[in-house]
PDB file of C-alpha atoms in Angstrom:
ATOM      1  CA  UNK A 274     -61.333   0.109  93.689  1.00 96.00           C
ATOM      2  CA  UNK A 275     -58.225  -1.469  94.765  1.00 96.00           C
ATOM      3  CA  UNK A 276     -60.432  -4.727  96.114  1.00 95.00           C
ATOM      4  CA  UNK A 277     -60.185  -5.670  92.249  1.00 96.00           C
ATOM      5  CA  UNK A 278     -56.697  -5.834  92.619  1.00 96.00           C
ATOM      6  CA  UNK A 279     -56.768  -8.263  95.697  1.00 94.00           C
ATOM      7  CA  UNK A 280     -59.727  -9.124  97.849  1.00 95.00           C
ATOM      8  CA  UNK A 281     -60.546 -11.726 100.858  1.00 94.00           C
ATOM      9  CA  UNK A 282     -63.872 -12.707  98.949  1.00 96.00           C
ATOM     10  CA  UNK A 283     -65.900 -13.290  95.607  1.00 95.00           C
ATOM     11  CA  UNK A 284     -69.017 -14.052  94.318  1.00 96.00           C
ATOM     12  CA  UNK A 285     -69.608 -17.911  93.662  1.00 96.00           C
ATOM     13  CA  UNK A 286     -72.809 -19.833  92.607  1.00 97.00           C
ATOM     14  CA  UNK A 287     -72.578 -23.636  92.717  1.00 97.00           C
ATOM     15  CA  UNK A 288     -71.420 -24.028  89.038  1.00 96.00           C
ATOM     16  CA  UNK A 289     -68.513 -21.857  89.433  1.00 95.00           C
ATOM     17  CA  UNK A 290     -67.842 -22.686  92.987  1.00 96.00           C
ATOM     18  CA  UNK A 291     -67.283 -26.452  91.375  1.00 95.00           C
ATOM     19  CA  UNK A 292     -64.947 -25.025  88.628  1.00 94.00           C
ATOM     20  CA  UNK A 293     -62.739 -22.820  91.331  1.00 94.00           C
ATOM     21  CA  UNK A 294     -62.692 -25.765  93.850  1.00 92.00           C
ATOM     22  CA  UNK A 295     -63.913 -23.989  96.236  1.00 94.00           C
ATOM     23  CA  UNK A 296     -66.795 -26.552  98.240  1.00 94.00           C
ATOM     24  CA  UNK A 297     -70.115 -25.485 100.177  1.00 95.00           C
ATOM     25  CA  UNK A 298     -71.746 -23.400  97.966  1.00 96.00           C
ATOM     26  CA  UNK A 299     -74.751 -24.697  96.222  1.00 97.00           C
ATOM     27  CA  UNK A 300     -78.014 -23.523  94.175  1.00 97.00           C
ATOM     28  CA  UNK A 301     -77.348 -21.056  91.077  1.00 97.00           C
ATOM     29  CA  UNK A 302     -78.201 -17.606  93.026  1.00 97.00           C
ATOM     30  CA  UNK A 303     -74.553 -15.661  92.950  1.00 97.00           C
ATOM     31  CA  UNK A 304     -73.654 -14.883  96.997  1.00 97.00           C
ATOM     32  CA  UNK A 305     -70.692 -13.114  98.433  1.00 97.00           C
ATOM     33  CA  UNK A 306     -68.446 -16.294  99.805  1.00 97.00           C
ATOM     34  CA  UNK A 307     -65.568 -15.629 101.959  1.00 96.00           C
ATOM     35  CA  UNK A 308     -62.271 -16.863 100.859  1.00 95.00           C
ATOM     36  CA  UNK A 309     -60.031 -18.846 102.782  1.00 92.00           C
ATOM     37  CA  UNK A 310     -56.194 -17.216 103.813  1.00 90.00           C
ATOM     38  CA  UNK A 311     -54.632 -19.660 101.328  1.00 90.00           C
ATOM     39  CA  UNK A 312     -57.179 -19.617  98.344  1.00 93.00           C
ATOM     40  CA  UNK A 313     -55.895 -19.094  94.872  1.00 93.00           C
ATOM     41  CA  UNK A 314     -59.131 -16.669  94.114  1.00 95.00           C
ATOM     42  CA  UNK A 315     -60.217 -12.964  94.570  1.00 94.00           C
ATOM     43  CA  UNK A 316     -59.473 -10.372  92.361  1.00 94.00           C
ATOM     44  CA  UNK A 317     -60.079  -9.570  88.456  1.00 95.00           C
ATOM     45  CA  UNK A 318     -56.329 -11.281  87.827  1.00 96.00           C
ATOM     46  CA  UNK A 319     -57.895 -14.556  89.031  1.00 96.00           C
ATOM     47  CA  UNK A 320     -61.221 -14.344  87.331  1.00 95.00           C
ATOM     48  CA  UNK A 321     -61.919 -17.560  85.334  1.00 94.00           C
ATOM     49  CA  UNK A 322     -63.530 -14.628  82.647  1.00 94.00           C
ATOM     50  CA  UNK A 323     -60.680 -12.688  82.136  1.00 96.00           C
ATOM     51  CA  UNK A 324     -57.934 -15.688  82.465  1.00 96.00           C
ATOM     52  CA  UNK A 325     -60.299 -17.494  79.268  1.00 96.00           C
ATOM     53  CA  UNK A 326     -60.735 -14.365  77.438  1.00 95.00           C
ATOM     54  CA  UNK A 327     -57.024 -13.696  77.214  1.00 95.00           C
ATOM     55  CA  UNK A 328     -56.205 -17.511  76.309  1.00 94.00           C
ATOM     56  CA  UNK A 329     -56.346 -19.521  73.036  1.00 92.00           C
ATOM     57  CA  UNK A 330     -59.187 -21.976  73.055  1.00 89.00           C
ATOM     58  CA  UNK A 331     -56.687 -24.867  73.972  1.00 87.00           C
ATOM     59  CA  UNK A 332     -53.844 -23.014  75.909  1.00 87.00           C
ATOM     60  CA  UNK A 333     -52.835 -20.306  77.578  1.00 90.00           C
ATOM     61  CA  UNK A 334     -51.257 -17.329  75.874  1.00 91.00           C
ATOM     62  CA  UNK A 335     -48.926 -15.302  77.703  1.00 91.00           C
ATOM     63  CA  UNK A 336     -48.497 -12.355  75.393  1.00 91.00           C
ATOM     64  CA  UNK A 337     -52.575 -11.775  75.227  1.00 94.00           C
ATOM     65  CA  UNK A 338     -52.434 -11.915  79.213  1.00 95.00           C
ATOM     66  CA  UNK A 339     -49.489  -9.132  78.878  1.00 93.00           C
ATOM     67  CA  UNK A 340     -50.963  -6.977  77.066  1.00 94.00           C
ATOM     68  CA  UNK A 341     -54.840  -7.465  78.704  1.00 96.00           C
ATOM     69  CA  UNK A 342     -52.679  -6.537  82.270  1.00 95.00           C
ATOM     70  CA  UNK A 343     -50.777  -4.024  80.533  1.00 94.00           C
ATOM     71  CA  UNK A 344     -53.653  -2.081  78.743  1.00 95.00           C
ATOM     72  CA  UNK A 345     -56.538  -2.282  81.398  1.00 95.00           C
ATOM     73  CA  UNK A 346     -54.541  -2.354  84.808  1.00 95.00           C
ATOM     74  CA  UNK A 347     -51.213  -0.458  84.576  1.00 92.00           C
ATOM     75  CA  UNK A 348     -51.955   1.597  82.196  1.00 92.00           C
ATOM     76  CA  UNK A 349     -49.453   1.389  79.746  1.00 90.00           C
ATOM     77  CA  UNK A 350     -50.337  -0.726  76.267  1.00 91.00           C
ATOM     78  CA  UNK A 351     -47.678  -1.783  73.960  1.00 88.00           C
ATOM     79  CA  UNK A 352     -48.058  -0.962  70.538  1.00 83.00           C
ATOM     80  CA  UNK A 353     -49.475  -3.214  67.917  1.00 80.00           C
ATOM     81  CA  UNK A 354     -46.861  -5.383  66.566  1.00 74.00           C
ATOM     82  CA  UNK A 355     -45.283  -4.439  63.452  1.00 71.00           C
ATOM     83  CA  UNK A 356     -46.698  -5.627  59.852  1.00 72.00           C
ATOM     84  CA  UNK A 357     -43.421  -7.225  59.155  1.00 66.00           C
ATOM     85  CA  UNK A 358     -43.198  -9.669  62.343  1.00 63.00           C
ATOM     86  CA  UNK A 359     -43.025 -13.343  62.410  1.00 60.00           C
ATOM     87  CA  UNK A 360     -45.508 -15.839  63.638  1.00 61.00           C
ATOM     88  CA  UNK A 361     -43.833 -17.925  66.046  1.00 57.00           C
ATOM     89  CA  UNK A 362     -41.148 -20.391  64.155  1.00 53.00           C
ATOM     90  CA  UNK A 363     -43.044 -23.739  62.710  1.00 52.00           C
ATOM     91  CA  UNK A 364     -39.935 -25.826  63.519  1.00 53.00           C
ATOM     92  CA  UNK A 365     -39.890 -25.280  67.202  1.00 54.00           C
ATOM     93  CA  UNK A 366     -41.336 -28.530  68.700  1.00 56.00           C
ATOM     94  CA  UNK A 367     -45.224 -28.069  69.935  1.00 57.00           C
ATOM     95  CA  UNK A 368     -44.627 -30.013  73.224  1.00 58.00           C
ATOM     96  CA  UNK A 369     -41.888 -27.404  74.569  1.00 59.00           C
ATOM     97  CA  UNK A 370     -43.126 -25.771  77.090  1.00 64.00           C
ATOM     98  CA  UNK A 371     -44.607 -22.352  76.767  1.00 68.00           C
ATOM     99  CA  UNK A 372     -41.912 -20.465  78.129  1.00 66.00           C
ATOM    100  CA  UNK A 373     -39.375 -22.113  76.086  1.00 66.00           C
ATOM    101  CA  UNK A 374     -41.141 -21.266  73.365  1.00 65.00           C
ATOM    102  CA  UNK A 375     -41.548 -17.651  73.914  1.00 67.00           C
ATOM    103  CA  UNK A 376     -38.166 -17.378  74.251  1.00 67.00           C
ATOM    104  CA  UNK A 377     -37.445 -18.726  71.204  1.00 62.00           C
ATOM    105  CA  UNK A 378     -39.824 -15.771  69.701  1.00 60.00           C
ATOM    106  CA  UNK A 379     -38.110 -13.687  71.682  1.00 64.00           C
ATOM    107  CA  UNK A 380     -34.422 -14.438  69.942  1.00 65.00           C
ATOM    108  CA  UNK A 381     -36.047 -12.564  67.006  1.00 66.00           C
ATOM    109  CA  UNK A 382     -34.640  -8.973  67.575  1.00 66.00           C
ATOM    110  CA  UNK A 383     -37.652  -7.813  65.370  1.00 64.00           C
ATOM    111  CA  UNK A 384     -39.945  -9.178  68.614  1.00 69.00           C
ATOM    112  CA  UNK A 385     -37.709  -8.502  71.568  1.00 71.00           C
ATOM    113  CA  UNK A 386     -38.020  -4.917  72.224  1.00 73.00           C
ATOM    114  CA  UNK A 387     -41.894  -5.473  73.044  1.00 76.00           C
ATOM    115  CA  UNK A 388     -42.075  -8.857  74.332  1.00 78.00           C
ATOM    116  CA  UNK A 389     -39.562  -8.019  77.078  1.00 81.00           C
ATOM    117  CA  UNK A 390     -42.202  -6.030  78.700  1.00 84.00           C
ATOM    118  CA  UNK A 391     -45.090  -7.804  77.892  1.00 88.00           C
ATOM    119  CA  UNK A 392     -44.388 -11.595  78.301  1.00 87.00           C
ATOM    120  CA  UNK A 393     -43.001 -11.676  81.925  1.00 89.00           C
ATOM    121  CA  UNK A 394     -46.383 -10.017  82.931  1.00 91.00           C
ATOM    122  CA  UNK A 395     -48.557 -13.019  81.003  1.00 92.00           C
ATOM    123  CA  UNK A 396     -45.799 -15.364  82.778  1.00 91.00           C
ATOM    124  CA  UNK A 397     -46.850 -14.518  86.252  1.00 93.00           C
ATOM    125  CA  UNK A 398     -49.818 -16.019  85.744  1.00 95.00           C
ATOM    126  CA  UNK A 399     -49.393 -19.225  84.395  1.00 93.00           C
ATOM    127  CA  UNK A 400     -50.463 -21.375  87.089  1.00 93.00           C
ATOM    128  CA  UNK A 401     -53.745 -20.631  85.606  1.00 95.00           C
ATOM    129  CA  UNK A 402     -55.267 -22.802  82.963  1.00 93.00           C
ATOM    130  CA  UNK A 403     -57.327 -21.805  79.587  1.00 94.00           C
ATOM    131  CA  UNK A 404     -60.033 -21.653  81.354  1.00 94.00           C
ATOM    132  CA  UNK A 405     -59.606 -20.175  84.840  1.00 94.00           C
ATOM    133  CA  UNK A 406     -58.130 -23.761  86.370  1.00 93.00           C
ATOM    134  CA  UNK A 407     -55.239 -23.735  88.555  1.00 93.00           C
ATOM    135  CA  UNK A 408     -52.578 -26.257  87.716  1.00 91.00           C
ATOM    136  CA  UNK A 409     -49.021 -26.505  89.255  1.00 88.00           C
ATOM    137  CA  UNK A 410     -48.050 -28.279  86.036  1.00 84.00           C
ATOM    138  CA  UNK A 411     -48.284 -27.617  82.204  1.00 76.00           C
ATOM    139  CA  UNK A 412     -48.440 -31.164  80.624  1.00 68.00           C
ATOM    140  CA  UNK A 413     -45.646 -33.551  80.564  1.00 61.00           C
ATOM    141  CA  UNK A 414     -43.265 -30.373  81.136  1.00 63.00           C
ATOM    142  CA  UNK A 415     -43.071 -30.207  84.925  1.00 67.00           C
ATOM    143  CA  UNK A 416     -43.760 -27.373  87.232  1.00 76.00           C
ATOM    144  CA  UNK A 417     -44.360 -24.231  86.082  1.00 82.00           C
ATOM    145  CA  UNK A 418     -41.856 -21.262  86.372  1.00 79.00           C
ATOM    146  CA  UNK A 419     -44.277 -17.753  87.122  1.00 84.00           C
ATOM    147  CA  UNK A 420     -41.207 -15.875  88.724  1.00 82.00           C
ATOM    148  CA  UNK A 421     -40.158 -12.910  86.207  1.00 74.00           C
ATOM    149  CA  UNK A 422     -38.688  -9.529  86.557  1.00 74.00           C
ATOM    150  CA  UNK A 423     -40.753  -6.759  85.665  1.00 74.00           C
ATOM    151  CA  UNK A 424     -39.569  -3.131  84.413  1.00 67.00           C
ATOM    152  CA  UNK A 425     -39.500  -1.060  86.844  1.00 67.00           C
ATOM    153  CA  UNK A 426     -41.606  -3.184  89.408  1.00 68.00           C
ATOM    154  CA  UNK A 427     -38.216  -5.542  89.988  1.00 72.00           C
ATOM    155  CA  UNK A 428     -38.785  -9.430  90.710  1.00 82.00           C
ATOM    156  CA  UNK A 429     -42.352 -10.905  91.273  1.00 87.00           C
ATOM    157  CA  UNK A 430     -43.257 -14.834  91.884  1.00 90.00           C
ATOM    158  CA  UNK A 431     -46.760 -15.662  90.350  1.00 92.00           C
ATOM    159  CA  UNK A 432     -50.153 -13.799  90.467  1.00 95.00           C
ATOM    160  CA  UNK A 433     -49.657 -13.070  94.156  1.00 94.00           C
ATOM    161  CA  UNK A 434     -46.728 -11.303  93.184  1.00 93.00           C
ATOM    162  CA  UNK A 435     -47.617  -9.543  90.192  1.00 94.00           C
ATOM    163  CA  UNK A 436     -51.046  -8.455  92.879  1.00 95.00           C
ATOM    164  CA  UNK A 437     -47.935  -7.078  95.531  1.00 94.00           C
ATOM    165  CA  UNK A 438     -46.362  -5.314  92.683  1.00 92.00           C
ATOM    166  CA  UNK A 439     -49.342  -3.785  91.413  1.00 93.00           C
ATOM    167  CA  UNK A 440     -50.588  -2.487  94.540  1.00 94.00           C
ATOM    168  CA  UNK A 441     -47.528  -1.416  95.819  1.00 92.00           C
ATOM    169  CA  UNK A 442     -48.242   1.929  92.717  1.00 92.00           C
ATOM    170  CA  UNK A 443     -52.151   2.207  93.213  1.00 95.00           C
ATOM    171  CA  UNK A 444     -52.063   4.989  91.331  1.00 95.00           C
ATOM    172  CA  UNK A 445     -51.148   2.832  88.163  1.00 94.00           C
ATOM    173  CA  UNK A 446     -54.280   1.453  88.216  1.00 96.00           C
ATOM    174  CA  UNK A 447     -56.589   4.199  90.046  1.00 97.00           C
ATOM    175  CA  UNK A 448     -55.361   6.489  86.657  1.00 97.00           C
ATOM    176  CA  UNK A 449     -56.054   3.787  84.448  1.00 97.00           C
ATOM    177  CA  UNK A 450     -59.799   3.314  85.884  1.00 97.00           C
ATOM    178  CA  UNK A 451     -60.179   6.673  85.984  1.00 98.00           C
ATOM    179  CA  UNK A 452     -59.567   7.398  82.323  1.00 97.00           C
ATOM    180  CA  UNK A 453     -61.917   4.451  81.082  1.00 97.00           C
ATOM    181  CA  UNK A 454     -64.946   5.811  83.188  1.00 97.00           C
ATOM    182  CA  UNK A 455     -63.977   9.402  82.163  1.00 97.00           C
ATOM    183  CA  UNK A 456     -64.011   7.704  78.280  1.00 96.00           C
ATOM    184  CA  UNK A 457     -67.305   6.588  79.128  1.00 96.00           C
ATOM    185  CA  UNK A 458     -68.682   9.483  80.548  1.00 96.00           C
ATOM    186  CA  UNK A 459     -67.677  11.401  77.636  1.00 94.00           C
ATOM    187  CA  UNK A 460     -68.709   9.731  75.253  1.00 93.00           C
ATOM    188  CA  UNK A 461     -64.960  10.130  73.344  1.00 93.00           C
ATOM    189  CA  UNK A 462     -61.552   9.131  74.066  1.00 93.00           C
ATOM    190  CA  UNK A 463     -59.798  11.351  77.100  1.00 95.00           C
ATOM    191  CA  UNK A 464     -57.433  13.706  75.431  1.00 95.00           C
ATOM    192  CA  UNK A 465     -54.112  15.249  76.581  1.00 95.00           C
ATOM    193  CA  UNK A 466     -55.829  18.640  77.846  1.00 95.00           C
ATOM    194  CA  UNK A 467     -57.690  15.836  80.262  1.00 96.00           C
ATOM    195  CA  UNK A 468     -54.419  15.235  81.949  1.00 96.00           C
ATOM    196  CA  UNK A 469     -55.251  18.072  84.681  1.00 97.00           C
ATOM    197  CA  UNK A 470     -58.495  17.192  85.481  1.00 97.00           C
ATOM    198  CA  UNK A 471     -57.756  13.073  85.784  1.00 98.00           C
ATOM    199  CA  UNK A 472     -54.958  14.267  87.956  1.00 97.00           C
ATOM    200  CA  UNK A 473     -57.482  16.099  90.466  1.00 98.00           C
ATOM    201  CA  UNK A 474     -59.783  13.822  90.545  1.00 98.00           C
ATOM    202  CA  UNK A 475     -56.816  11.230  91.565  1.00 98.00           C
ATOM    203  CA  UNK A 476     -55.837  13.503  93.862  1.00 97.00           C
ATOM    204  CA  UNK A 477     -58.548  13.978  95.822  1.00 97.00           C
ATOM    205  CA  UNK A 478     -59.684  10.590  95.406  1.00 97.00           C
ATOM    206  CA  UNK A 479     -56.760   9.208  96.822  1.00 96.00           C
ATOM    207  CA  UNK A 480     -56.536   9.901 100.862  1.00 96.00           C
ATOM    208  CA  UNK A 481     -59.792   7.943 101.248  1.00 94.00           C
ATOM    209  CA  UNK A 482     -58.212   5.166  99.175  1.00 94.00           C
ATOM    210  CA  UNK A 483     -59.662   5.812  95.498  1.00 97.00           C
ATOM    211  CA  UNK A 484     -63.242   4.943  96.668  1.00 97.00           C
ATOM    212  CA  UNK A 485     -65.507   3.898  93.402  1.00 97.00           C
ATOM    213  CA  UNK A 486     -67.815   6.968  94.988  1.00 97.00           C
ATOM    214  CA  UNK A 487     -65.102   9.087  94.731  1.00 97.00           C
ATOM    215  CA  UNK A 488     -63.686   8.739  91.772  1.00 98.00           C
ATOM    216  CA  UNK A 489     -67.796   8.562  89.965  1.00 98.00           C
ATOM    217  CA  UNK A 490     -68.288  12.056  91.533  1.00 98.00           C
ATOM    218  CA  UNK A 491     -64.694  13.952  90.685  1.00 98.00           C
ATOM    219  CA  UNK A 492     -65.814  12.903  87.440  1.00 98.00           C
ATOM    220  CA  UNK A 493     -69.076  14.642  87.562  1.00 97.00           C
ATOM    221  CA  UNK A 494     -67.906  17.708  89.023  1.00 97.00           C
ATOM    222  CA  UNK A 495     -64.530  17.683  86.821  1.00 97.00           C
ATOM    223  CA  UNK A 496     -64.657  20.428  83.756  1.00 95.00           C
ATOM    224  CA  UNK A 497     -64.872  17.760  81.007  1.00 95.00           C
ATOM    225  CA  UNK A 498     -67.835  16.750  81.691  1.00 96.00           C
ATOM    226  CA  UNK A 499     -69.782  19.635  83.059  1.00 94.00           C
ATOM    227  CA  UNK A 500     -68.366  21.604  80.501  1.00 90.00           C
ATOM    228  CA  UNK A 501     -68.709  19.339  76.995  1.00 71.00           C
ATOM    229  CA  UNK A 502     -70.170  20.133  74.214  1.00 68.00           C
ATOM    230  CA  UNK A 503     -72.904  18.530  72.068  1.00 61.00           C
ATOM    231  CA  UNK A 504     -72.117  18.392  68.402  1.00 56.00           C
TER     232      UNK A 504
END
């Protein structure tokens, strides 16, 4: 499962092979295409699908990229900001750049506490576009800054960074996929008196590298699920 961390290939047709820049690939059938040592692609954090989905329609968002990274990778999903929190200020000039912008949200002590964690994760991966594009720019602002520090994961520079950190604690993610397909299996949200059996299933998932296969079947043999009840 780690290969949708950080992988050596994708799967291209022609139409998205011309939106990646990636050349030689034609017709509309979807093939496995080998990636180059220096290509920007491979892996869900470089997926033109999840870049757009956690974007604006015109621009990139930083704190829906945070929080998409935060909640379905690592793990860990900040809480819902508070009723009583600003937009961000009308008065700051539109053409700033984004980061300059943030940080002007984050001067709001109201916003801080959260957006400390979450925006230097949507940072990292600004060389991305709305759409999935990569760009060394953003606008008329020059180059784009992606290095951040992250809690507990120290300094990272860009996606390729924030795919070292990530990796470097599989488990963060291995846990996190486990408890979704465990939610699905279930049919209900996993509960605290889960904990045990996500952490065997972990466990013995992880000397062959948290195969798919072998996360699928601790599932099936774990006590949730052979033992649930129909209500």
């Amino acid at each position: 499962v780690l290969d949708l961390l950080r992988t050596d290939y994708t799967f291209l047709n022609e139409r998205l092979a011309k939106h990646y820049g990636i050349p030689n690939v034609y017709g509309s059938r979807f093939r496995r295409v080998e990636l180059a040592r220096d290509s920007r692609r491979g892996g869900l954090l470089r997926q033109g699908s999840v870049l757009a989905v956690s974007s604006y329609a015109t621009r990139t968002s930083p704190v829906l990229r945070g929080v998409w990274v935060l909640s379905n990778i690592v793990g860990a999903p900040p809480p819902p900001p508070l009723p009583n929190v600003p937009a961000l200020d009308g008065n700051v000039p539109a053409n700033l750049p984004v980061r300059e912008r943030m940080a002007a949200h984050r001067a709001n002590p109201v916003c801080a506490n959260c957006h400390r964690t979450i925006d230097p994760v949507g940072f990292t991966l600004e060389n991305f576009d709305a759409v999935g594009r990569w760009r060394e720019n953003e606008g008329d602002s020059g180059s784009i800054d992606v290095s951040r520090t992250l809690p507990g994961l120290g300094e990272v520079n860009g996606v390729a960074g924030l795919e070292e950190a990530l990796l470097w604690r599989p488990e963060l993610f291995a846990t996190t996929l486990t408890e979704k397909l465990l939610t699905f299996a279930l049919g209900r949200g996993v509960e605290y008196y889960d904990a045990p059996a996500v952490r065997k299933i972990l466990r013995e998932a992880q000397p062959g590298g948290y195969h798919f296969s072998s996360l699928v079947l601790g599932i099936v043999n774990s006590a949730p699920f052979q033992m649930r009840r129909s209500s």
